[in-house]
Amino acid sequence: NAGVTQTPKFRVLKTGQSMTLLCAQDMNHEYMYWYRQDPGMGLRLIHYSVGEGTTAKGEVPDGYNVSRLKKQNFLLGLESAAPSQTSVYFCASNARGRAYGYTFGSGTRLTVV
Amino acid sequence: AQRVTQPEKLLSVFKGAPVELKCNYSYSGSPELFWYVQYSRQRLQLLLRHISRESIKGFTADLNKGETSFHLKKPFAQEEDSAMYYCALSGGETSGSRLTFGEGTQLTVNP
């Protein structure tokens, strides 16, 4: 049982490049989330999804897009990377009605130069 | 709007000393409060939640609605407690069970 798997684990991008981060969960969770972690700012919610085919904006959605075409996958896209998007990105999933049931991925460390 | 504040970014104590990590929140409804921990090079994991009123690894946290606080306490800190601790708040099912995190407190327990 892998839980929540994020790929890639590390990536360096040049300003203006695009990329997609993949989050996959095998727990049949309805809810999925993308957070970014920055020193002194904690974790901030970028986008989230409460079910297949649905997405919603979180606290810091600008510059990111997401898709949830399959229940088990939640993709985070950066269309034109900026240095301000240098961060560690965490994906999490959760069963409906269980806020305490968050399962986190191991994170993706992204550097934009 | 929901907000979580952890006033201490860094906290250093000696082994065996008591430790308290502060957390204050603002929320108009009835929140669910949690503490998450991130050990070095590991993913975040749930430490405890206020609903269960449990003690995990010697840590406890009491929700004080009057002071809107949810401080994390441990009477005798251990070196293995060194980690990043995040306080988090959920507004419940109506908000998609989203968690709002505080800024985090890096706890270092010295030998």
PDB file of C-alpha atoms in Angstrom:
ATOM      1  CA  ASN A   1       0.000   0.000   0.000  1.00  0.00           C
ATOM      2  CA  ALA A   2       1.881   3.056  -1.287  1.00  0.00           C
ATOM      3  CA  GLY A   3      -0.428   5.733   0.162  1.00  0.00           C
ATOM      4  CA  VAL A   4       0.301   9.040  -1.567  1.00  0.00           C
ATOM      5  CA  THR A   5       3.054   9.120  -4.155  1.00  0.00           C
ATOM      6  CA  GLN A   6       4.448  12.311  -5.659  1.00  0.00           C
ATOM      7  CA  THR A   7       6.591  12.535  -8.762  1.00  0.00           C
ATOM      8  CA  PRO A   8       9.112  13.910  -9.339  1.00  0.00           C
ATOM      9  CA  LYS A   9      10.889  14.325  -6.005  1.00  0.00           C
ATOM     10  CA  PHE A  10      13.223  17.062  -7.233  1.00  0.00           C
ATOM     11  CA  ARG A  11      13.205  19.392 -10.211  1.00  0.00           C
ATOM     12  CA  VAL A  12      15.048  22.454 -11.387  1.00  0.00           C
ATOM     13  CA  LEU A  13      13.282  24.671 -13.903  1.00  0.00           C
ATOM     14  CA  LYS A  14      14.286  27.752 -15.790  1.00  0.00           C
ATOM     15  CA  THR A  15      12.033  30.781 -15.577  1.00  0.00           C
ATOM     16  CA  GLY A  16       9.253  30.475 -18.094  1.00  0.00           C
ATOM     17  CA  GLN A  17       9.372  26.701 -18.407  1.00  0.00           C
ATOM     18  CA  SER A  18       6.361  24.571 -17.674  1.00  0.00           C
ATOM     19  CA  MET A  19       5.964  21.342 -15.772  1.00  0.00           C
ATOM     20  CA  THR A  20       3.403  19.055 -14.167  1.00  0.00           C
ATOM     21  CA  LEU A  21       3.618  17.510 -10.747  1.00  0.00           C
ATOM     22  CA  LEU A  22       1.790  14.242 -10.298  1.00  0.00           C
ATOM     23  CA  CYS A  23       0.102  13.044  -7.144  1.00  0.00           C
ATOM     24  CA  ALA A  24      -1.300   9.531  -6.982  1.00  0.00           C
ATOM     25  CA  GLN A  25      -3.159   7.882  -4.109  1.00  0.00           C
ATOM     26  CA  ASP A  26      -4.333   4.305  -3.781  1.00  0.00           C
ATOM     27  CA  MET A  27      -6.650   4.701  -0.791  1.00  0.00           C
ATOM     28  CA  ASN A  28      -9.780   5.574  -2.756  1.00  0.00           C
ATOM     29  CA  HIS A  29      -9.898   8.978  -1.056  1.00  0.00           C
ATOM     30  CA  GLU A  30     -12.366  11.506  -2.404  1.00  0.00           C
ATOM     31  CA  TYR A  31     -10.463  14.619  -1.385  1.00  0.00           C
ATOM     32  CA  MET A  32      -7.049  15.686  -2.622  1.00  0.00           C
ATOM     33  CA  TYR A  33      -4.987  18.803  -1.954  1.00  0.00           C
ATOM     34  CA  TRP A  34      -1.887  20.598  -3.128  1.00  0.00           C
ATOM     35  CA  TYR A  35       0.096  22.673  -0.627  1.00  0.00           C
ATOM     36  CA  ARG A  36       3.322  24.579  -0.874  1.00  0.00           C
ATOM     37  CA  GLN A  37       5.706  24.810   2.053  1.00  0.00           C
ATOM     38  CA  ASP A  38       7.909  27.866   2.484  1.00  0.00           C
ATOM     39  CA  PRO A  39      10.130  28.767   5.442  1.00  0.00           C
ATOM     40  CA  GLY A  40       8.311  30.885   7.977  1.00  0.00           C
ATOM     41  CA  MET A  41       5.017  30.593   6.126  1.00  0.00           C
ATOM     42  CA  GLY A  42       3.964  27.069   6.902  1.00  0.00           C
ATOM     43  CA  LEU A  43       1.893  25.160   4.395  1.00  0.00           C
ATOM     44  CA  ARG A  44      -0.445  27.109   2.151  1.00  0.00           C
ATOM     45  CA  LEU A  45      -3.208  25.528   0.127  1.00  0.00           C
ATOM     46  CA  ILE A  46      -2.895  26.004  -3.625  1.00  0.00           C
ATOM     47  CA  HIS A  47      -5.824  24.027  -5.025  1.00  0.00           C
ATOM     48  CA  TYR A  48      -7.944  21.172  -3.879  1.00  0.00           C
ATOM     49  CA  SER A  49     -10.475  18.694  -5.170  1.00  0.00           C
ATOM     50  CA  VAL A  50     -13.454  17.078  -3.471  1.00  0.00           C
ATOM     51  CA  GLY A  51     -14.025  14.528  -6.182  1.00  0.00           C
ATOM     52  CA  GLU A  52     -13.196  13.327  -9.646  1.00  0.00           C
ATOM     53  CA  GLY A  53     -13.693  16.070 -12.198  1.00  0.00           C
ATOM     54  CA  THR A  54     -13.919  18.859  -9.606  1.00  0.00           C
ATOM     55  CA  THR A  55     -11.300  21.371  -8.489  1.00  0.00           C
ATOM     56  CA  ALA A  56     -11.327  24.525  -6.405  1.00  0.00           C
ATOM     57  CA  LYS A  57      -8.945  27.333  -5.549  1.00  0.00           C
ATOM     58  CA  GLY A  58      -7.166  27.487  -2.266  1.00  0.00           C
ATOM     59  CA  GLU A  59      -5.268  30.285  -0.600  1.00  0.00           C
ATOM     60  CA  VAL A  60      -2.513  30.814  -3.214  1.00  0.00           C
ATOM     61  CA  PRO A  61      -3.788  29.571  -6.604  1.00  0.00           C
ATOM     62  CA  ASP A  62      -2.212  32.148  -8.931  1.00  0.00           C
ATOM     63  CA  GLY A  63       0.257  30.705 -11.400  1.00  0.00           C
ATOM     64  CA  TYR A  64      -0.974  27.135 -10.948  1.00  0.00           C
ATOM     65  CA  ASN A  65      -3.576  24.936 -12.586  1.00  0.00           C
ATOM     66  CA  VAL A  66      -4.857  21.525 -11.558  1.00  0.00           C
ATOM     67  CA  SER A  67      -6.804  18.641 -12.963  1.00  0.00           C
ATOM     68  CA  ARG A  68      -8.512  15.617 -11.431  1.00  0.00           C
ATOM     69  CA  LEU A  69      -9.511  13.458 -14.372  1.00  0.00           C
ATOM     70  CA  LYS A  70      -9.194  10.259 -12.364  1.00  0.00           C
ATOM     71  CA  LYS A  71     -10.083   9.832  -8.721  1.00  0.00           C
ATOM     72  CA  GLN A  72      -6.653   8.558  -7.823  1.00  0.00           C
ATOM     73  CA  ASN A  73      -4.641  11.300  -9.526  1.00  0.00           C
ATOM     74  CA  PHE A  74      -4.336  15.025  -8.895  1.00  0.00           C
ATOM     75  CA  LEU A  75      -2.051  16.983 -11.209  1.00  0.00           C
ATOM     76  CA  LEU A  76      -0.529  20.369 -10.468  1.00  0.00           C
ATOM     77  CA  GLY A  77       0.680  22.385 -13.434  1.00  0.00           C
ATOM     78  CA  LEU A  78       2.938  25.383 -13.709  1.00  0.00           C
ATOM     79  CA  GLU A  79       2.473  26.947 -17.132  1.00  0.00           C
ATOM     80  CA  SER A  80       5.255  29.530 -16.879  1.00  0.00           C
ATOM     81  CA  ALA A  81       7.456  28.985 -13.855  1.00  0.00           C
ATOM     82  CA  ALA A  82       8.688  31.958 -11.841  1.00  0.00           C
ATOM     83  CA  PRO A  83      11.381  32.126  -9.136  1.00  0.00           C
ATOM     84  CA  SER A  84       8.632  32.871  -6.591  1.00  0.00           C
ATOM     85  CA  GLN A  85       7.376  29.338  -7.181  1.00  0.00           C
ATOM     86  CA  THR A  86      10.541  27.851  -5.754  1.00  0.00           C
ATOM     87  CA  SER A  87       9.165  25.780  -2.911  1.00  0.00           C
ATOM     88  CA  VAL A  88       8.472  22.333  -1.584  1.00  0.00           C
ATOM     89  CA  TYR A  89       5.135  21.028  -2.821  1.00  0.00           C
ATOM     90  CA  PHE A  90       3.088  18.552  -0.843  1.00  0.00           C
ATOM     91  CA  CYS A  91       0.118  16.600  -1.982  1.00  0.00           C
ATOM     92  CA  ALA A  92      -2.360  15.135   0.483  1.00  0.00           C
ATOM     93  CA  SER A  93      -5.476  13.048   0.293  1.00  0.00           C
ATOM     94  CA  ASN A  94      -8.342  12.539   2.679  1.00  0.00           C
ATOM     95  CA  ALA A  95     -11.451  10.448   2.969  1.00  0.00           C
ATOM     96  CA  ARG A  96     -14.726  12.363   2.940  1.00  0.00           C
ATOM     97  CA  GLY A  97     -15.768  13.569   6.363  1.00  0.00           C
ATOM     98  CA  ARG A  98     -12.449  12.891   8.072  1.00  0.00           C
ATOM     99  CA  ALA A  99     -10.365  16.029   8.416  1.00  0.00           C
ATOM    100  CA  TYR A 100      -7.961  14.124  10.608  1.00  0.00           C
ATOM    101  CA  GLY A 101      -7.368  11.516   7.957  1.00  0.00           C
ATOM    102  CA  TYR A 102      -4.923  13.493   5.847  1.00  0.00           C
ATOM    103  CA  THR A 103      -2.207  11.380   4.249  1.00  0.00           C
ATOM    104  CA  PHE A 104       0.689  13.373   2.865  1.00  0.00           C
ATOM    105  CA  GLY A 105       3.092  12.607   0.087  1.00  0.00           C
ATOM    106  CA  SER A 106       6.828  12.936   0.563  1.00  0.00           C
ATOM    107  CA  GLY A 107       7.038  16.241  -1.274  1.00  0.00           C
ATOM    108  CA  THR A 108       8.536  17.671  -4.450  1.00  0.00           C
ATOM    109  CA  ARG A 109      11.361  20.146  -4.103  1.00  0.00           C
ATOM    110  CA  LEU A 110      11.144  22.595  -6.999  1.00  0.00           C
ATOM    111  CA  THR A 111      13.728  25.245  -7.775  1.00  0.00           C
ATOM    112  CA  VAL A 112      13.090  27.873 -10.442  1.00  0.00           C
ATOM    113  CA  VAL A 113      16.188  29.707 -11.624  1.00  0.00           C
TER     114      VAL A 113
ATOM    115  CA  ALA B   1     -11.790  33.450   7.241  1.00  0.00           C
ATOM    116  CA  GLN B   2      -9.765  30.973   9.222  1.00  0.00           C
ATOM    117  CA  ARG B   3      -6.301  31.695  10.476  1.00  0.00           C
ATOM    118  CA  VAL B   4      -3.715  29.899  12.588  1.00  0.00           C
ATOM    119  CA  THR B   5      -0.793  31.614  14.260  1.00  0.00           C
ATOM    120  CA  GLN B   6       2.255  30.011  15.807  1.00  0.00           C
ATOM    121  CA  PRO B   7       4.219  32.849  17.371  1.00  0.00           C
ATOM    122  CA  GLU B   8       7.492  30.954  17.836  1.00  0.00           C
ATOM    123  CA  LYS B   9       9.399  29.939  14.706  1.00  0.00           C
ATOM    124  CA  LEU B  10      12.189  28.385  16.739  1.00  0.00           C
ATOM    125  CA  LEU B  11      12.094  26.749  20.150  1.00  0.00           C
ATOM    126  CA  SER B  12      15.045  25.183  21.883  1.00  0.00           C
ATOM    127  CA  VAL B  13      14.911  23.251  25.159  1.00  0.00           C
ATOM    128  CA  PHE B  14      17.074  20.770  27.009  1.00  0.00           C
ATOM    129  CA  LYS B  15      16.228  17.111  27.325  1.00  0.00           C
ATOM    130  CA  GLY B  16      13.938  16.502  30.263  1.00  0.00           C
ATOM    131  CA  ALA B  17      12.619  20.066  30.335  1.00  0.00           C
ATOM    132  CA  PRO B  18       8.961  20.881  29.770  1.00  0.00           C
ATOM    133  CA  VAL B  19       8.005  22.188  26.379  1.00  0.00           C
ATOM    134  CA  GLU B  20       5.027  24.192  25.159  1.00  0.00           C
ATOM    135  CA  LEU B  21       4.396  25.076  21.538  1.00  0.00           C
ATOM    136  CA  LYS B  22       1.870  27.848  21.194  1.00  0.00           C
ATOM    137  CA  CYS B  23      -0.980  27.966  18.718  1.00  0.00           C
ATOM    138  CA  ASN B  24      -3.710  30.559  18.379  1.00  0.00           C
ATOM    139  CA  TYR B  25      -6.520  30.517  15.885  1.00  0.00           C
ATOM    140  CA  SER B  26      -9.352  32.607  14.545  1.00  0.00           C
ATOM    141  CA  TYR B  27     -12.495  31.052  13.158  1.00  0.00           C
ATOM    142  CA  SER B  28     -16.101  32.069  13.308  1.00  0.00           C
ATOM    143  CA  GLY B  29     -17.572  28.603  13.687  1.00  0.00           C
ATOM    144  CA  SER B  30     -16.628  25.461  15.589  1.00  0.00           C
ATOM    145  CA  PRO B  31     -13.194  24.434  14.381  1.00  0.00           C
ATOM    146  CA  GLU B  32     -11.392  21.155  14.499  1.00  0.00           C
ATOM    147  CA  LEU B  33      -7.813  21.621  15.659  1.00  0.00           C
ATOM    148  CA  PHE B  34      -4.834  19.392  14.961  1.00  0.00           C
ATOM    149  CA  TRP B  35      -1.129  19.170  15.502  1.00  0.00           C
ATOM    150  CA  TYR B  36       1.015  17.739  12.710  1.00  0.00           C
ATOM    151  CA  VAL B  37       4.691  16.876  12.992  1.00  0.00           C
ATOM    152  CA  GLN B  38       7.403  16.634  10.369  1.00  0.00           C
ATOM    153  CA  TYR B  39      10.585  14.840  11.381  1.00  0.00           C
ATOM    154  CA  SER B  40      13.716  15.479   9.388  1.00  0.00           C
ATOM    155  CA  ARG B  41      13.396  14.206   5.819  1.00  0.00           C
ATOM    156  CA  GLN B  42      10.001  12.654   6.497  1.00  0.00           C
ATOM    157  CA  ARG B  43       6.503  13.522   5.421  1.00  0.00           C
ATOM    158  CA  LEU B  44       4.003  15.306   7.623  1.00  0.00           C
ATOM    159  CA  GLN B  45       2.040  13.102   9.935  1.00  0.00           C
ATOM    160  CA  LEU B  46      -0.794  13.691  12.336  1.00  0.00           C
ATOM    161  CA  LEU B  47       0.302  13.954  15.958  1.00  0.00           C
ATOM    162  CA  LEU B  48      -3.016  14.561  17.656  1.00  0.00           C
ATOM    163  CA  ARG B  49      -6.423  16.187  17.319  1.00  0.00           C
ATOM    164  CA  HIS B  50      -8.503  18.001  19.887  1.00  0.00           C
ATOM    165  CA  ILE B  51     -11.585  15.854  19.440  1.00  0.00           C
ATOM    166  CA  SER B  52      -9.901  12.705  20.635  1.00  0.00           C
ATOM    167  CA  ARG B  53      -8.348  14.355  23.727  1.00  0.00           C
ATOM    168  CA  GLU B  54      -5.571  11.792  23.569  1.00  0.00           C
ATOM    169  CA  SER B  55      -1.915  11.830  24.480  1.00  0.00           C
ATOM    170  CA  ILE B  56       0.502  10.815  21.761  1.00  0.00           C
ATOM    171  CA  LYS B  57       4.215  10.350  22.467  1.00  0.00           C
ATOM    172  CA  GLY B  58       3.637  12.185  25.748  1.00  0.00           C
ATOM    173  CA  PHE B  59       2.180  15.252  24.026  1.00  0.00           C
ATOM    174  CA  THR B  60      -1.175  16.735  24.936  1.00  0.00           C
ATOM    175  CA  ALA B  61      -3.111  19.729  23.681  1.00  0.00           C
ATOM    176  CA  ASP B  62      -6.202  21.347  25.097  1.00  0.00           C
ATOM    177  CA  LEU B  63      -8.560  23.477  23.109  1.00  0.00           C
ATOM    178  CA  ASN B  64      -9.297  26.744  24.916  1.00  0.00           C
ATOM    179  CA  LYS B  65     -12.175  28.356  23.106  1.00  0.00           C
ATOM    180  CA  GLY B  66     -12.112  31.430  25.327  1.00  0.00           C
ATOM    181  CA  GLU B  67      -8.516  32.192  24.438  1.00  0.00           C
ATOM    182  CA  THR B  68      -8.807  30.601  20.970  1.00  0.00           C
ATOM    183  CA  SER B  69      -5.685  28.587  21.654  1.00  0.00           C
ATOM    184  CA  PHE B  70      -4.546  25.006  21.178  1.00  0.00           C
ATOM    185  CA  HIS B  71      -1.116  24.828  22.746  1.00  0.00           C
ATOM    186  CA  LEU B  72       0.928  21.631  22.538  1.00  0.00           C
ATOM    187  CA  LYS B  73       2.622  20.496  25.741  1.00  0.00           C
ATOM    188  CA  LYS B  74       4.961  17.806  26.924  1.00  0.00           C
ATOM    189  CA  PRO B  75       6.266  17.631  30.490  1.00  0.00           C
ATOM    190  CA  PHE B  76       9.641  16.053  29.686  1.00  0.00           C
ATOM    191  CA  ALA B  77      11.103  16.661  26.229  1.00  0.00           C
ATOM    192  CA  GLN B  78      13.180  13.981  24.504  1.00  0.00           C
ATOM    193  CA  GLU B  79      15.819  14.401  21.805  1.00  0.00           C
ATOM    194  CA  GLU B  80      13.658  12.454  19.367  1.00  0.00           C
ATOM    195  CA  ASP B  81      11.000  15.154  19.706  1.00  0.00           C
ATOM    196  CA  SER B  82      13.158  17.485  17.630  1.00  0.00           C
ATOM    197  CA  ALA B  83      11.060  18.270  14.566  1.00  0.00           C
ATOM    198  CA  MET B  84       8.890  20.858  12.858  1.00  0.00           C
ATOM    199  CA  TYR B  85       5.451  21.140  14.409  1.00  0.00           C
ATOM    200  CA  TYR B  86       2.432  22.592  12.671  1.00  0.00           C
ATOM    201  CA  CYS B  87      -0.859  23.555  14.205  1.00  0.00           C
ATOM    202  CA  ALA B  88      -3.775  23.214  11.802  1.00  0.00           C
ATOM    203  CA  LEU B  89      -7.455  24.067  11.700  1.00  0.00           C
ATOM    204  CA  SER B  90     -10.302  22.588   9.710  1.00  0.00           C
ATOM    205  CA  GLY B  91     -13.651  24.200   9.153  1.00  0.00           C
ATOM    206  CA  GLY B  92     -15.184  20.827   8.551  1.00  0.00           C
ATOM    207  CA  GLU B  93     -16.983  19.141   5.701  1.00  0.00           C
ATOM    208  CA  THR B  94     -18.517  22.330   4.306  1.00  0.00           C
ATOM    209  CA  SER B  95     -15.047  23.607   3.454  1.00  0.00           C
ATOM    210  CA  GLY B  96     -13.936  20.366   1.843  1.00  0.00           C
ATOM    211  CA  SER B  97     -12.150  19.444   5.055  1.00  0.00           C
ATOM    212  CA  ARG B  98      -9.416  21.858   4.081  1.00  0.00           C
ATOM    213  CA  LEU B  99      -6.675  22.366   6.606  1.00  0.00           C
ATOM    214  CA  THR B 100      -5.263  25.800   7.351  1.00  0.00           C
ATOM    215  CA  PHE B 101      -1.772  25.532   8.789  1.00  0.00           C
ATOM    216  CA  GLY B 102       0.191  27.802  11.044  1.00  0.00           C
ATOM    217  CA  GLU B 103       3.683  28.958  10.192  1.00  0.00           C
ATOM    218  CA  GLY B 104       5.276  26.091  12.072  1.00  0.00           C
ATOM    219  CA  THR B 105       7.606  25.864  15.071  1.00  0.00           C
ATOM    220  CA  GLN B 106      10.990  24.166  14.770  1.00  0.00           C
ATOM    221  CA  LEU B 107      11.616  22.396  18.061  1.00  0.00           C
ATOM    222  CA  THR B 108      15.151  21.433  19.003  1.00  0.00           C
ATOM    223  CA  VAL B 109      15.741  19.316  22.082  1.00  0.00           C
ATOM    224  CA  ASN B 110      19.351  19.515  23.186  1.00  0.00           C
ATOM    225  CA  PRO B 111      21.088  16.693  25.079  1.00  0.00           C
TER     226      PRO B 111
END
